[in-house]
Short mmCIF file of C-alpha atoms in Angstrom, two decimals:
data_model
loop_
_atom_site.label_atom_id
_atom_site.label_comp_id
_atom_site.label_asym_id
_atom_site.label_seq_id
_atom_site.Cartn_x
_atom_site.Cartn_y
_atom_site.Cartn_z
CA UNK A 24 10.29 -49.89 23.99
CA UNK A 25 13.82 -50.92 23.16
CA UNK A 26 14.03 -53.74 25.51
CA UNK A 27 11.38 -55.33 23.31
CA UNK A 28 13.42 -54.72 20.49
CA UNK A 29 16.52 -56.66 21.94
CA UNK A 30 18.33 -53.18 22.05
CA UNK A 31 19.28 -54.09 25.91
CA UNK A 32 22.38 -51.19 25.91
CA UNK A 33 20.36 -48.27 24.56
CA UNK A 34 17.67 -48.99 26.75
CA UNK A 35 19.75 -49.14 29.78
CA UNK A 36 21.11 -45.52 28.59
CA UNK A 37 17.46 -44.35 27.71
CA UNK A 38 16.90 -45.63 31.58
CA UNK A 39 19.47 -44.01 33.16
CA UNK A 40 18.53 -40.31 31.35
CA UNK A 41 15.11 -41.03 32.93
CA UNK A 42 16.28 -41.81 36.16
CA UNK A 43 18.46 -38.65 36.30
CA UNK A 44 15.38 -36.59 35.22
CA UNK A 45 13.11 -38.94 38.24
CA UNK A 46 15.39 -40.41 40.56
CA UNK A 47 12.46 -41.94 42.21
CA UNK A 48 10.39 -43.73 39.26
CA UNK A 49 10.64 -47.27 40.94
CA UNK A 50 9.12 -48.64 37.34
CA UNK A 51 12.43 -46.87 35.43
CA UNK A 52 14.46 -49.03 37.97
CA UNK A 53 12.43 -51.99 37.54
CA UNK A 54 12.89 -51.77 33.82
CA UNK A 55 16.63 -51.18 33.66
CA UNK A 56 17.26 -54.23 36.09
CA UNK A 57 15.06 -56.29 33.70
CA UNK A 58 17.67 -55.02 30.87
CA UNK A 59 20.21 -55.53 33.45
CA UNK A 60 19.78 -58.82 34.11
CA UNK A 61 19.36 -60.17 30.62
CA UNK A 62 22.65 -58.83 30.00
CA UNK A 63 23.90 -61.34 32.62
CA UNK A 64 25.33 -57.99 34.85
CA UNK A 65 23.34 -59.63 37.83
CA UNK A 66 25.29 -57.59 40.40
CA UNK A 67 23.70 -54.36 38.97
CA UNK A 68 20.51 -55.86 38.38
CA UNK A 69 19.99 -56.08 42.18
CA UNK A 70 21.44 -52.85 42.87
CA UNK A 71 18.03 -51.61 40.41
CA UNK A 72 15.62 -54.24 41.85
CA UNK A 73 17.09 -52.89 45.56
CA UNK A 74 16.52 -49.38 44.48
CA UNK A 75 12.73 -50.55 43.68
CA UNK A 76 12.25 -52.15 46.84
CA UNK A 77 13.75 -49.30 48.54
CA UNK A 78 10.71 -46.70 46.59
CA UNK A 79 8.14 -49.23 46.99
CA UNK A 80 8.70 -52.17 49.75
CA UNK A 81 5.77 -54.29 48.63
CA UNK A 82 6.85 -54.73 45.15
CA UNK A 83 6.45 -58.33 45.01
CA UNK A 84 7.80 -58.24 41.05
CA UNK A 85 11.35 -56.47 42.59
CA UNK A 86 11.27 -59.18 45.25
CA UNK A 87 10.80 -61.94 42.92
CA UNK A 88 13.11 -60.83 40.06
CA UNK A 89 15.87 -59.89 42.68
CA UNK A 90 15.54 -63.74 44.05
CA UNK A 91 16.24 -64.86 40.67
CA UNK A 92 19.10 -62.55 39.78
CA UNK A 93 20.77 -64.32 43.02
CA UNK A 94 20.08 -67.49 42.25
CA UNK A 95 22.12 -66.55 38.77
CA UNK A 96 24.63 -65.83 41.40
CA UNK A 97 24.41 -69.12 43.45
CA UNK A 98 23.45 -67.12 46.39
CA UNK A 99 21.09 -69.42 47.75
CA UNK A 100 19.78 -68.79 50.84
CA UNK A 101 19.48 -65.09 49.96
CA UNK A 102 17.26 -65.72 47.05
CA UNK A 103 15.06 -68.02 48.89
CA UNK A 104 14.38 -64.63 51.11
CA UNK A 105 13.43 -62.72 48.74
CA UNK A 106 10.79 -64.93 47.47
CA UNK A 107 9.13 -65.82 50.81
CA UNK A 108 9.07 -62.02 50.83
CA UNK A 109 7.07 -61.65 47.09
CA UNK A 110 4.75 -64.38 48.15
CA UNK A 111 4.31 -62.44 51.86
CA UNK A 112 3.24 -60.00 49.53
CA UNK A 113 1.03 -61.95 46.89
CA UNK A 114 0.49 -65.33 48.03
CA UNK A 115 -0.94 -66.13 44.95
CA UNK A 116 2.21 -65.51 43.34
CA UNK A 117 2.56 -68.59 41.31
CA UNK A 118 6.36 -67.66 40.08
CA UNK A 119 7.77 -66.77 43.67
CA UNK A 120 6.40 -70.59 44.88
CA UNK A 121 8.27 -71.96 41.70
CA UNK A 122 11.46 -70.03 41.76
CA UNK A 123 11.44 -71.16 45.37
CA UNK A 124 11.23 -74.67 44.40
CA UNK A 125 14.10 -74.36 42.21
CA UNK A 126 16.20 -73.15 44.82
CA UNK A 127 15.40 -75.60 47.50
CA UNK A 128 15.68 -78.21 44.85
CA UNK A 129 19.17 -77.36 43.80
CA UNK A 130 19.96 -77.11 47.70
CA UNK A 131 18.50 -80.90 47.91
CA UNK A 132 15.31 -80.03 50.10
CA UNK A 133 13.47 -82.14 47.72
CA UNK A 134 10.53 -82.29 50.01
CA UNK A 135 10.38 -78.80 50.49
CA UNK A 136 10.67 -78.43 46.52
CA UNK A 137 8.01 -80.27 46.17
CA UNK A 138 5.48 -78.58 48.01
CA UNK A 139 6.24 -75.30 46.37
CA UNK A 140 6.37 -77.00 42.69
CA UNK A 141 2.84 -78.28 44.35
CA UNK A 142 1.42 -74.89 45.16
CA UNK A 143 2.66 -73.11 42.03
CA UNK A 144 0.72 -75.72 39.98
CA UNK A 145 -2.37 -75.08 42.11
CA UNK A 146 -2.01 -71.66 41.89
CA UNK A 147 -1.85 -71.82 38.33
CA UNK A 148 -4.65 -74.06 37.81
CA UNK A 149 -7.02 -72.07 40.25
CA UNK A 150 -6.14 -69.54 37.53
CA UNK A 151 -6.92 -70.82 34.45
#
């Protein structure tokens, strides 16, 4: 696929010809906010990852990704949200607790950081 190819703009068009032809293939949309986002167009990033959650409300991925396209935003408390929702969803969700981390970090809940930084690395060892 293009996006492996670092072709992020023709993918995005490829994307939106398949989302005219499926309006409601939550993986197209989770794809072009991927593209989206690596592009550093954040904004419309979440309007895809949105779009996901809106087809399929348990998407923990949508959740997580959308958390960290507002965090590229500084919107804080909004991100932090969305990542207690992706771990609602998949405790186990080893990213979710560390993006969370990062955001209570950089808010100074160092405590709070560290617990989630804590359960990540559990998470990920439990895993090996």
């Amino acid at each position: 696929d293009l996006t492996h190819l670092g072709n992020f703009e023709e993918a995005i068009k490829c994307y939106d010809k398949a989302i005219e032809l499926n309006p409601d293939d939550s993986e197209t949309w989770y794809n072009k906010g991927n593209a989206l986002d690596y592009l550093g167009k954040y904004e419309e990033a979440i309007k895809c990852y949105d779009k996901v959650i809106e087809l399929k409300p348990l998407d923990y991925q949508a959740w997580n990704n959308k958390g960290v396209a507002l965090v590229k935003l500084e919107k804080y408390e909004e991100a932090i949200k969305c990542f207690v929702k992706a771990i609602e969803f998949i405790p186990d969700y080893s990213d979710a607790w560390h993006n969370k981390g990062v955001v209570l970090e950089k808010l100074g809940k160092n405590e709070e950081a560290k617990e989630c930084f804590k359960r990540a690395k559990e998470i990920e060892n439990k895993n090996k």
